[in-house]
Short mmCIF file of C-alpha atoms and ligand atoms in Angstrom, two decimals:
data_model
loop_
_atom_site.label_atom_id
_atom_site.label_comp_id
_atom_site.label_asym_id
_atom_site.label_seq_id
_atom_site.Cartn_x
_atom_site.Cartn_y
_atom_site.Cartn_z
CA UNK A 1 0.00 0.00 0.00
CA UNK A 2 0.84 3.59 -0.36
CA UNK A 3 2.63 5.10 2.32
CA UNK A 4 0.19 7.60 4.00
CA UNK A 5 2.07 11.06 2.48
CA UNK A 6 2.74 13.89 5.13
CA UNK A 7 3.17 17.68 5.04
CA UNK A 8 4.92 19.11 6.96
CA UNK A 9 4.42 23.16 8.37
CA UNK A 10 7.68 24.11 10.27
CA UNK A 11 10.94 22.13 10.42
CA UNK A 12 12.37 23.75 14.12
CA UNK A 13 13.19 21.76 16.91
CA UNK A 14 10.03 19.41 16.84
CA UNK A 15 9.68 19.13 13.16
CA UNK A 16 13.03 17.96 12.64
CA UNK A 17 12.77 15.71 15.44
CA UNK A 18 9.59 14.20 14.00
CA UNK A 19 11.58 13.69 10.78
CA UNK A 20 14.34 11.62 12.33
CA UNK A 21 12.31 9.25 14.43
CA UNK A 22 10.02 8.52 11.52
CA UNK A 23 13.51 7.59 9.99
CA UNK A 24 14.77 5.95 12.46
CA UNK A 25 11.78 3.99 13.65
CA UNK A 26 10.10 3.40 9.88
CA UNK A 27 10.11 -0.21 10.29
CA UNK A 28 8.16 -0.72 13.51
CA UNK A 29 6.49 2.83 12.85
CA UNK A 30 5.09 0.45 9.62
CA UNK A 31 4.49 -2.56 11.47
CA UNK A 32 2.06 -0.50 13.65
CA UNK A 33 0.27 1.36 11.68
CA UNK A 34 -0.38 -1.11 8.82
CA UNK A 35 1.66 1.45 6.27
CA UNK A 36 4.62 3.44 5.56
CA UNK A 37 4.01 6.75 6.79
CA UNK A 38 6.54 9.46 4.41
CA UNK A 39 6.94 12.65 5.05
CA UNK A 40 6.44 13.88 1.67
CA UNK A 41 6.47 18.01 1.51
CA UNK A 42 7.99 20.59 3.94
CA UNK A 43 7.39 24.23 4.31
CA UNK A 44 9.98 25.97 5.69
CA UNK A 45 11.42 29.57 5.98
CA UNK A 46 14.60 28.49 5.64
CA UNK A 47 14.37 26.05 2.51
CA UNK A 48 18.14 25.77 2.36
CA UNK A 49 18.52 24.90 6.18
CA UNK A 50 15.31 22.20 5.52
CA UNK A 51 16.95 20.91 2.67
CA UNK A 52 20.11 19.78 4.56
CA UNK A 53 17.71 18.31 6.50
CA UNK A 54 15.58 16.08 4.41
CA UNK A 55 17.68 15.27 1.54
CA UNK A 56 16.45 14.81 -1.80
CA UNK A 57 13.37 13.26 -1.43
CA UNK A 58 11.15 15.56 0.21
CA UNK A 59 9.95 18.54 -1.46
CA UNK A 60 10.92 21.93 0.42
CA UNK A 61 9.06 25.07 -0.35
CA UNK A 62 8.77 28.40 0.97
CA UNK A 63 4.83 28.80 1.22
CA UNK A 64 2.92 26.81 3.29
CA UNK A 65 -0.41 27.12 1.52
CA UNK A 66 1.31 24.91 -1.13
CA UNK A 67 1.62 22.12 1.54
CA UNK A 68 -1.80 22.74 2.13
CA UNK A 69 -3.14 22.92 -1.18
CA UNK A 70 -1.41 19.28 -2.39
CA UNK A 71 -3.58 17.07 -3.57
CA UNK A 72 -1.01 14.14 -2.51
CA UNK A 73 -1.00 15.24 1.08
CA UNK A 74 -3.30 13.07 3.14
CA UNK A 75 -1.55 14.99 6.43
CA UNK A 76 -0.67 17.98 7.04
CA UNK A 77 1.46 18.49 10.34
CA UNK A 78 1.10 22.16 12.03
CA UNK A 79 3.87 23.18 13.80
CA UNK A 80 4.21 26.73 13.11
CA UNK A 81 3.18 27.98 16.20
CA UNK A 82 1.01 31.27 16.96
CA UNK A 83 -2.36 32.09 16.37
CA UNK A 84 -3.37 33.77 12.76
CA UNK A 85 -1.31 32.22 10.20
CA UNK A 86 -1.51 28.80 11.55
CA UNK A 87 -5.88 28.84 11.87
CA UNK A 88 -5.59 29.73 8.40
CA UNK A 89 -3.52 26.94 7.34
CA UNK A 90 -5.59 24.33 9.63
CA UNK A 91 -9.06 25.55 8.23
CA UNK A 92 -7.52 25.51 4.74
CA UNK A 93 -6.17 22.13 5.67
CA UNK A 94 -9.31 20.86 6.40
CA UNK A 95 -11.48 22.41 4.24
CA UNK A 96 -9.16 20.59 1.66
CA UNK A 97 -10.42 17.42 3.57
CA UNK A 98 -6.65 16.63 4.95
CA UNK A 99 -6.30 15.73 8.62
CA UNK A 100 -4.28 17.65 10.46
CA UNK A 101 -2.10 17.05 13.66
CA UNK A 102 -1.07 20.01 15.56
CA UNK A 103 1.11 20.83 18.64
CA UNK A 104 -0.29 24.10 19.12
CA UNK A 105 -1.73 24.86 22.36
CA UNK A 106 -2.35 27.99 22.20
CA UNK A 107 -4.44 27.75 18.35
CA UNK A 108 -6.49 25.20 19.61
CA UNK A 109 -7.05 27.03 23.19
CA UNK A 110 -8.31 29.88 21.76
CA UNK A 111 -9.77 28.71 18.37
CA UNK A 112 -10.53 24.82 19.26
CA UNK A 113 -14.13 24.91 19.28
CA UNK A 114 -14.21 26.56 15.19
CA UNK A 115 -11.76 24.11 14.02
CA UNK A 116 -12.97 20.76 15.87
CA UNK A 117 -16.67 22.00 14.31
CA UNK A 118 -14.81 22.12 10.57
CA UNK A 119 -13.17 18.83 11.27
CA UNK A 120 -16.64 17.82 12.39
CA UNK A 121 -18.06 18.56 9.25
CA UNK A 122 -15.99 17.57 6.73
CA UNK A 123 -15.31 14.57 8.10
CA UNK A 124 -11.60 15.01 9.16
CA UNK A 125 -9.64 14.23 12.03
CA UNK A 126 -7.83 16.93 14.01
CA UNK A 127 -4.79 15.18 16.49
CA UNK A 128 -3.27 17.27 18.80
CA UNK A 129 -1.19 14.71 22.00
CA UNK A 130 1.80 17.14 21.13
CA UNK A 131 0.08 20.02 22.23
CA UNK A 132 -0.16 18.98 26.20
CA UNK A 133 2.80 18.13 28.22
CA UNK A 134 5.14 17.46 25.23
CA UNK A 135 5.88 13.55 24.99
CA UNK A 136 3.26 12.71 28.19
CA UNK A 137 0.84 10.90 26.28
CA UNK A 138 -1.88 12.33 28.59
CA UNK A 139 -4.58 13.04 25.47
CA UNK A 140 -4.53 9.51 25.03
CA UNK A 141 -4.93 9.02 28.66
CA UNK A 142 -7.48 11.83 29.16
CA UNK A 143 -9.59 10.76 25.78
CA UNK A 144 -9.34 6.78 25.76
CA UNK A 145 -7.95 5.36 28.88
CA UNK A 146 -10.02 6.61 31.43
CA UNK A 147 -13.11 6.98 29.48
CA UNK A 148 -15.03 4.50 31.84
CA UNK A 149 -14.84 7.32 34.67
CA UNK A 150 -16.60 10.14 36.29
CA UNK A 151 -13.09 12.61 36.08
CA UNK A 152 -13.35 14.97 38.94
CA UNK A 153 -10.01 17.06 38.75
CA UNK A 154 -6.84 17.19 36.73
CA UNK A 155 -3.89 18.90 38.33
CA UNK A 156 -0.45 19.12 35.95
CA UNK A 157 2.94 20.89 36.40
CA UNK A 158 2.62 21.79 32.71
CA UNK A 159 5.09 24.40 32.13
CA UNK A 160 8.79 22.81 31.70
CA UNK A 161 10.52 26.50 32.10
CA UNK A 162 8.96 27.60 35.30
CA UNK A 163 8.98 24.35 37.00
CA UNK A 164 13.09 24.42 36.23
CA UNK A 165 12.73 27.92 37.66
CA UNK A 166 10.99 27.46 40.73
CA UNK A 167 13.42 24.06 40.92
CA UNK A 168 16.72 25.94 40.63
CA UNK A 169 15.25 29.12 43.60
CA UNK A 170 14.58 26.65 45.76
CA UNK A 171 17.54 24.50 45.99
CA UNK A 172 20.20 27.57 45.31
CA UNK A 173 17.99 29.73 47.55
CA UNK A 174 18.01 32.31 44.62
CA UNK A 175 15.48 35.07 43.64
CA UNK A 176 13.39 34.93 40.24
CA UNK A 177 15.08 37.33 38.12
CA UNK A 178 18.57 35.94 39.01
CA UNK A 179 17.63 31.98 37.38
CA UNK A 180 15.79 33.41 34.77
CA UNK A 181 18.52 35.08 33.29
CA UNK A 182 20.09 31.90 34.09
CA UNK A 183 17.98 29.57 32.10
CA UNK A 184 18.03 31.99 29.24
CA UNK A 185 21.36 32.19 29.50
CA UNK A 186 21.56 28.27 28.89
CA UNK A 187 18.57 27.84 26.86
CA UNK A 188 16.08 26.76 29.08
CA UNK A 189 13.55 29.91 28.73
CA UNK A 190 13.02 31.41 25.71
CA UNK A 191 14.29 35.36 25.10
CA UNK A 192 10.60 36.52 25.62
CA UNK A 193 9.88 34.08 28.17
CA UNK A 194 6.26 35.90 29.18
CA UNK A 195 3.92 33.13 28.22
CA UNK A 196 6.05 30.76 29.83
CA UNK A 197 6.49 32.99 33.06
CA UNK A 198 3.10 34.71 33.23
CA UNK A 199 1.29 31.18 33.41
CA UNK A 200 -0.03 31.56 29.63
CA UNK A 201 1.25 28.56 28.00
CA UNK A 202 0.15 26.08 31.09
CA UNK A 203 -3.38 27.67 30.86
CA UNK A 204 -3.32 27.11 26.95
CA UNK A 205 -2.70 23.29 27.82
CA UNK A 206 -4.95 22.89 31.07
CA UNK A 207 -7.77 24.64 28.75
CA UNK A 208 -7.59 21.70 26.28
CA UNK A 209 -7.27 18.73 29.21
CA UNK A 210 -10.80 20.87 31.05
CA UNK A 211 -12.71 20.60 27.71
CA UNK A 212 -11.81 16.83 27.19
CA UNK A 213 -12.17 16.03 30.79
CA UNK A 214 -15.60 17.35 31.21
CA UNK A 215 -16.88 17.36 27.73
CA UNK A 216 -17.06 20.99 27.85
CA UNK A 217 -15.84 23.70 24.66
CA UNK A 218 -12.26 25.19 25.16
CA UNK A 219 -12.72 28.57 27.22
CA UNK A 220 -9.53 29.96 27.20
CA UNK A 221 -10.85 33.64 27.98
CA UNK A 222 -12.37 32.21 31.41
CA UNK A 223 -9.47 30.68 32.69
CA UNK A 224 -7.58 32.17 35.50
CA UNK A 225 -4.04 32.55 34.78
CA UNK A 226 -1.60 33.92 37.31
CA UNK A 227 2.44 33.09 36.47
CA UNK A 228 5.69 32.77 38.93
CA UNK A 229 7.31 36.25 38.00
CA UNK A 230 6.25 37.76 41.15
CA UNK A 231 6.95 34.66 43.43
CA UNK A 232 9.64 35.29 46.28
CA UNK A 233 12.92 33.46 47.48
CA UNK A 234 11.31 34.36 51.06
CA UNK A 235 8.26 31.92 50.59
CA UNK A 236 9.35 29.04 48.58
CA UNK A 237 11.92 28.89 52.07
CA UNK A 238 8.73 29.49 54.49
CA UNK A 239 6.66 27.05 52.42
CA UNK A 240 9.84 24.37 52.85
CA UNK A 241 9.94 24.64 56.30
CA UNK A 242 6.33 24.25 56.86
CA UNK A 243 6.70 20.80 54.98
CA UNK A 244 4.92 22.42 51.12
CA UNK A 245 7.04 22.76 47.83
CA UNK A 246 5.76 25.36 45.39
CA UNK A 247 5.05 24.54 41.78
CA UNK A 248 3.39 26.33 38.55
CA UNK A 249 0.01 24.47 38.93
CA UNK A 250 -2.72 23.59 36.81
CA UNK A 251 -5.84 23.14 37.97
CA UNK A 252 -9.43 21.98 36.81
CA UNK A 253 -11.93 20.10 38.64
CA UNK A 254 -15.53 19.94 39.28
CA UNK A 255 -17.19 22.23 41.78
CA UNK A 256 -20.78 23.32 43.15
CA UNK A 257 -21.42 26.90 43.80
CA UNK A 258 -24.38 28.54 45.41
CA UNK A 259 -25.53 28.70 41.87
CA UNK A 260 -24.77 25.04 41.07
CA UNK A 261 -22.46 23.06 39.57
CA UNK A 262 -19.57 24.17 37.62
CA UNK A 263 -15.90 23.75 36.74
CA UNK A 264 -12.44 25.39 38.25
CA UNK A 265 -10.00 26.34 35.57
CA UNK A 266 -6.61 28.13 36.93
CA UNK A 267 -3.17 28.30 36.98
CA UNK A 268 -1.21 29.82 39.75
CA UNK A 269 1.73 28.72 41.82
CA UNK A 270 0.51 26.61 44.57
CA UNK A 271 1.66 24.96 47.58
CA UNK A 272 1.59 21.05 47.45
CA UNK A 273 2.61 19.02 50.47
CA UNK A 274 6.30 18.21 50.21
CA UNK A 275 5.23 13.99 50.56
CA UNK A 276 2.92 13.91 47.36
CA UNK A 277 5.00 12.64 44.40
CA UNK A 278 4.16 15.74 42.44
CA UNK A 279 5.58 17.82 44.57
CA UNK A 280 8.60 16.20 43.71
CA UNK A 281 8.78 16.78 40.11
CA UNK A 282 12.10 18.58 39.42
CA UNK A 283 13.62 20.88 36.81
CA UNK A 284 12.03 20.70 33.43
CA UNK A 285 10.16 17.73 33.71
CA UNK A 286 6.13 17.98 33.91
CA UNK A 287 3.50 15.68 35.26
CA UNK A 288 0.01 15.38 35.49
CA UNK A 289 -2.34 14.02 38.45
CA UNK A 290 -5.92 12.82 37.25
CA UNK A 291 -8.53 12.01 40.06
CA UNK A 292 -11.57 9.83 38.37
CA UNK A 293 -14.18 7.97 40.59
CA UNK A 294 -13.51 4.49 39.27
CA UNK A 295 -9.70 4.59 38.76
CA UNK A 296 -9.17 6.78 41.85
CA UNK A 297 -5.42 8.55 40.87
CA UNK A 298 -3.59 8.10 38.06
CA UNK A 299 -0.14 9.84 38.08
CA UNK A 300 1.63 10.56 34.36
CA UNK A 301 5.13 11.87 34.33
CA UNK A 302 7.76 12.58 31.73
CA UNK A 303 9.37 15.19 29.37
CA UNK A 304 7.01 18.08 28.36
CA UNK A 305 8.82 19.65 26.01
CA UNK A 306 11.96 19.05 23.37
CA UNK A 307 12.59 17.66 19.62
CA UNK A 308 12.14 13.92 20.15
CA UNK A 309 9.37 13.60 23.40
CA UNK A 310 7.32 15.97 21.25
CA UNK A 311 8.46 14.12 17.98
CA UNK A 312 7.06 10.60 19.81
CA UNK A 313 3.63 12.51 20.43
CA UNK A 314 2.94 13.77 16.89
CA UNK A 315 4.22 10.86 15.27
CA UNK A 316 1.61 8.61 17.64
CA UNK A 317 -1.59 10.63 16.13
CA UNK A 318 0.05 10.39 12.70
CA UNK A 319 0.12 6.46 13.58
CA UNK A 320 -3.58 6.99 15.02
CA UNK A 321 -4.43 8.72 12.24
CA UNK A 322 -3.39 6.52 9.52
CA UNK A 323 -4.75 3.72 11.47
CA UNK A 324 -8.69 5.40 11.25
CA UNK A 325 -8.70 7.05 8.42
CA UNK A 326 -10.87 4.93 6.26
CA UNK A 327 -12.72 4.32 9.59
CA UNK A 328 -16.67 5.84 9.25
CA UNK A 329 -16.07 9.47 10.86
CA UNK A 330 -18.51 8.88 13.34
CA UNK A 331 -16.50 5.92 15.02
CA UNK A 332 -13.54 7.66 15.29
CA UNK A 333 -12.56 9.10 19.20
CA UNK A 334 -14.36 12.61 19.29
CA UNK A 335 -12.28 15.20 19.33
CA UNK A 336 -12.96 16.79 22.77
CA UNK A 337 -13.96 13.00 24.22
CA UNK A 338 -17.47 13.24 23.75
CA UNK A 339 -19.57 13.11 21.04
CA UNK A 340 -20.35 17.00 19.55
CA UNK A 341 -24.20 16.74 20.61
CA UNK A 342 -23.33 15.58 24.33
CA UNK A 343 -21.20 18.73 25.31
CA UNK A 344 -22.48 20.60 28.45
CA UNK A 345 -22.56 23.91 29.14
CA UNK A 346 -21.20 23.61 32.65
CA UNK A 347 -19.57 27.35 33.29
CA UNK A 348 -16.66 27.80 34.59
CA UNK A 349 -16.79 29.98 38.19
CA UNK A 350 -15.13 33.16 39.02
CA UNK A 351 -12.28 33.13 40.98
CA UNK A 352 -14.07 34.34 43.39
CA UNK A 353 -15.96 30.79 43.88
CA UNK A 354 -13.32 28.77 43.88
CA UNK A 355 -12.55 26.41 47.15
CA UNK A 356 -9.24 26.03 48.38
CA UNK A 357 -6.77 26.37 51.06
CA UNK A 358 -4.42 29.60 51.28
CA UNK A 359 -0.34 30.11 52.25
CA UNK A 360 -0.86 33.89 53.85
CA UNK A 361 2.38 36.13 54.54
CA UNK A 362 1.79 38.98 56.52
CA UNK A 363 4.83 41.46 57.53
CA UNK A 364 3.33 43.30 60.80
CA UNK A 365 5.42 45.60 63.29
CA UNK A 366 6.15 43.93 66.06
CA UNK A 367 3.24 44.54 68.44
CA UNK A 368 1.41 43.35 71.51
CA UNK A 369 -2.08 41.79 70.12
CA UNK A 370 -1.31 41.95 66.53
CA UNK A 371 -0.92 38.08 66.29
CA UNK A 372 -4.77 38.49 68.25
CA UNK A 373 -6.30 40.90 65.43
CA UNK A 374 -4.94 38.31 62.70
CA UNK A 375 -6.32 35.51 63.71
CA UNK A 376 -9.75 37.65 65.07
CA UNK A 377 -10.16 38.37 61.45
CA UNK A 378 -9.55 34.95 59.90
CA UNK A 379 -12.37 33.59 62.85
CA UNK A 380 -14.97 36.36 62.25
CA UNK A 381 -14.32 35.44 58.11
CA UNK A 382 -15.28 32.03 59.10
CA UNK A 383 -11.51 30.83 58.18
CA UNK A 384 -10.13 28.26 59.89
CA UNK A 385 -6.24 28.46 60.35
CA UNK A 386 -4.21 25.21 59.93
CA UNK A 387 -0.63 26.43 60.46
CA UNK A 388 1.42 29.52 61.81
CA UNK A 389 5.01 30.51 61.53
CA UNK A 390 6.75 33.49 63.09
CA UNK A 391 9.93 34.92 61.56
CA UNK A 392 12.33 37.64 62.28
CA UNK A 393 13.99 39.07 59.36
CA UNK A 394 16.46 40.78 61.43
CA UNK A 395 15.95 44.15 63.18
CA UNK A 396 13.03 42.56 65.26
CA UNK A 397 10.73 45.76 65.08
CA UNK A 398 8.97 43.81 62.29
CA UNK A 399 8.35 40.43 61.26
CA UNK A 400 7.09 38.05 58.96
CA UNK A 401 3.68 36.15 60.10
CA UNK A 402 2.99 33.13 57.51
CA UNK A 403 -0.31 31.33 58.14
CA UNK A 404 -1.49 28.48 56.62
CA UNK A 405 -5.70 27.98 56.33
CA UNK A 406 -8.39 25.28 55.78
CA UNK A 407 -10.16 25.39 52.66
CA UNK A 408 -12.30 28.29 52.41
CA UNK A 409 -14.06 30.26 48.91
CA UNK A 410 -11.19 32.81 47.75
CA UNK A 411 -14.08 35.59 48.13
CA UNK A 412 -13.86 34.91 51.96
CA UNK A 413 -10.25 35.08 51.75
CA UNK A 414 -10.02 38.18 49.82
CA UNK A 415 -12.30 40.04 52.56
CA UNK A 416 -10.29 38.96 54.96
CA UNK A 417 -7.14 40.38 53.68
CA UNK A 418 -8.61 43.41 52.39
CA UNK A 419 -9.17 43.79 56.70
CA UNK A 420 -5.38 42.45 57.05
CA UNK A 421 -4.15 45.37 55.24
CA UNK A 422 -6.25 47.97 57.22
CA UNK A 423 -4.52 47.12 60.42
CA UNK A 424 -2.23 49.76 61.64
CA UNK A 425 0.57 47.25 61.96
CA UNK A 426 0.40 45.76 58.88
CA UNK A 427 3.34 46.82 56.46
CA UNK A 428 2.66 46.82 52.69
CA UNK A 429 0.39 43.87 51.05
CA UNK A 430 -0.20 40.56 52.17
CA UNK A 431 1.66 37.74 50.07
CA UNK A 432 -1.18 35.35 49.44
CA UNK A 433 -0.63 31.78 47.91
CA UNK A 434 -2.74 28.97 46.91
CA UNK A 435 -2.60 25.59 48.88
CA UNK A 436 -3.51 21.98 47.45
CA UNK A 437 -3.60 19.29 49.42
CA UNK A 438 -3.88 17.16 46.17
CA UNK A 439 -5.06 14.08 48.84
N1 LIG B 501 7.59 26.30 26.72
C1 LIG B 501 6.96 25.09 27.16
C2 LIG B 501 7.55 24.68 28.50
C3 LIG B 501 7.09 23.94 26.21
O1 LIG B 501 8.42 25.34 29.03
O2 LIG B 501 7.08 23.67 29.02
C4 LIG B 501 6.19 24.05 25.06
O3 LIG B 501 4.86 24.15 25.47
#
């Protein structure tokens, strides 16, 4: 049979990659999916630089619409990156009836919904495992292996960059600006590092994993997204010592509000108990924790990001791909996990409704009674406190006060801090983080 012929959009550090492990792996790459799988046309800026990488046999060109546009290209492989250019080339793509696989998070967590509906329609299949957590193969997971369950949260260290930051400040004890010149310095970060930093990029992913988890659309625009840039040495050391490790979480679960049920979508950095095997996940390395009623946890760990792991996720849809493409459309896997017509419309809640526990710093002049007023304030806010720590920077006319609570909606918290700040001996804002117990 023919080999299934591939376009490919972009030949950086993950379309090369996918190049040389469909080399290198043909045989059994063949063996599994039933045919040879070629990649037949690249579109590259650089055609010189993609030539040197293909060889001969693969047709470089300089416009991607031609990939597009082919009428010998069954696949067409997105990895461009961005927004514009690249919904132009999928919708082209599939309006062309090709399928397409993609690795970009950020297309599909902003434009998801329009494209899945043209796949929908036209009969074509859109893969996208490279987009979350790099070589993790938690689509797959999310979509097909769990698919038996009720899934009540999904929690992922999603973001490679800032979990090598946070890594590196807490065992060198440095501040954020000093190891993220660092990492840029040897590669790790990107020179505009702002989606990585600002939490953009893990809410791009944790969008996607909400929407297949709960058979809900992709709702970028309601997630809350709040990034490490502003996180100190001072509490990553206070968190340590009070047993907690502080990571760039994802989070989305199912909640009830006073107005019913709904679904928690956020990313913020978060204290997780130092003992939970997330907590441990070091450097660049992401993982991601599903909770499900009949499976109970499922843990799923590895490299999110770099040539070959992403390579091994876009050449597994290519494999899944070829493997269901003369397969009726409507028994293929659903793009979002559930059929189209059995979406829900479960909203996502304000921050404001959100349930969770809190890491408070407060830096207070050393008085008689303020301790008293603190904890007054947390009582009459109907917050329960868990922990307290009492630290002397130095002079001893002021201190830090760091106070762990029970769970408690944020808009409880936020009153009560808002009262925090009006006490006389409160100095400057209170540091606020989010705790998980992840139990
Ligand atoms: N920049 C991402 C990270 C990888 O640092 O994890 C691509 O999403």
């Amino acid at each position: 049979m023919k080999p299934i012929q591939v376009g490919l959009l972009g030949i950086g550090t993950v379309g090369a990659g996918t190049f040389n492990v469909l080399q290198r792996n043909q045989a059994d790459i063949r063996r599994r999916a039933g045919r040879g799988i070629e990649i037949a046309m690249v579109a590259a800026r650089n055609t010189e630089r993609a030539r040197q990488l293909t060889g001969d046999s693969v047709t470089v060109v300089a416009d991607p619409f031609e990939v597009v546009n082919h009428p010998d290209i069954d696949i067409v492989v997105e990895l461009i990156g961005g927004y514009d250019l690249p919904k132009e080339l999928v919708l082209r793509a599939i309006a062309n009836g090709k399928h397409v696989v993609t690795a970009n998070k950020a297309l599909l967590a902003q434009h998801g919904n329009e494209i899945f509906a043209a796949a929908q329609d036209k009969g074509v299949m859109v893969a996208f495992e490279a987009a979350v957590a790099g070589g993790i193969p938690i689509i797959k997971a999310l979509r097909e292996g769990l698919t038996a369950n009720r899934i009540e949260s999904v929690a992922g260290i999603i973001n490679g960059t800032t979990n090598f930051i946070l890594s590196e400040m807490r065992e060198k004890g440095l501040d954020f600006a000093t190891v993220l010149k660092q990492a840029q310095e040897l590669g790790y970060a990107e020179a505009d590092p702002t989606f990585d930093i600002e939490g953009v990029d893990a809410a791009h992913k944790l969008t996607i994993m909400s929407a297949i988890a709960f058979g809900i659309p992709v709702q970028f625009d309601k997630a809350y997204v709040e990034g490490i840039s502003r996180l100190q040495a001072q509490d990553i050391r206070y968190a340590e010592q009070l047993g907690y490790r502080i990571k760039l979480l994802g989070i989305t679960r199912r909640t009830h509000t006073e107005s019913g049920e709904g679904v928690e979508l956020r990313v913020h950095p978060t204290l997780i108990p130092t003992g939970r095997l997330i907590a441990n996940v070091e450097g660049a390395m992401n993982a991601v924790l599903v909770q499900a009623d009949a499976v109970g946890a499922t843990l799923y760990y590895g490299k999110g990001a770099g040539s070959e792991p992403t390579a091994s996720a876009v050449i597994a849809d290519l494999v899944d791909v070829t493997r269901l493409l003369t397969a009726d459309p409507y028994s293929r896997v659903p793009h979002l996990a559930f059929q189209p017509n059995q979406m829900t419309d479960v909203a996502i809640v304000p921050m404001s409704e959100i349930t969770t526990s809190y890491y408070l710093r407060v830096h207070v002049q050393d008085q008689l009674g303020v301790m008293a007023d603190l904890t007054r304030i947390l009582a009459d806010a109907g917050i329960s406190i868990d922990a307290v720590l009492q630290k002397e920077p130095g002079n001893q006319t002021d201190i830090d006060i760091i106070m762990l609570t029970h769970q408690t909606r944020e808009k409880n918290i936020d009153a009560a801090i808002a009262k925090i700040e009006g006490l006389p001996a409160v100095i400057g804002k209170v540091t606020r983080i989010r705790l998980e117990s992840l139990g």
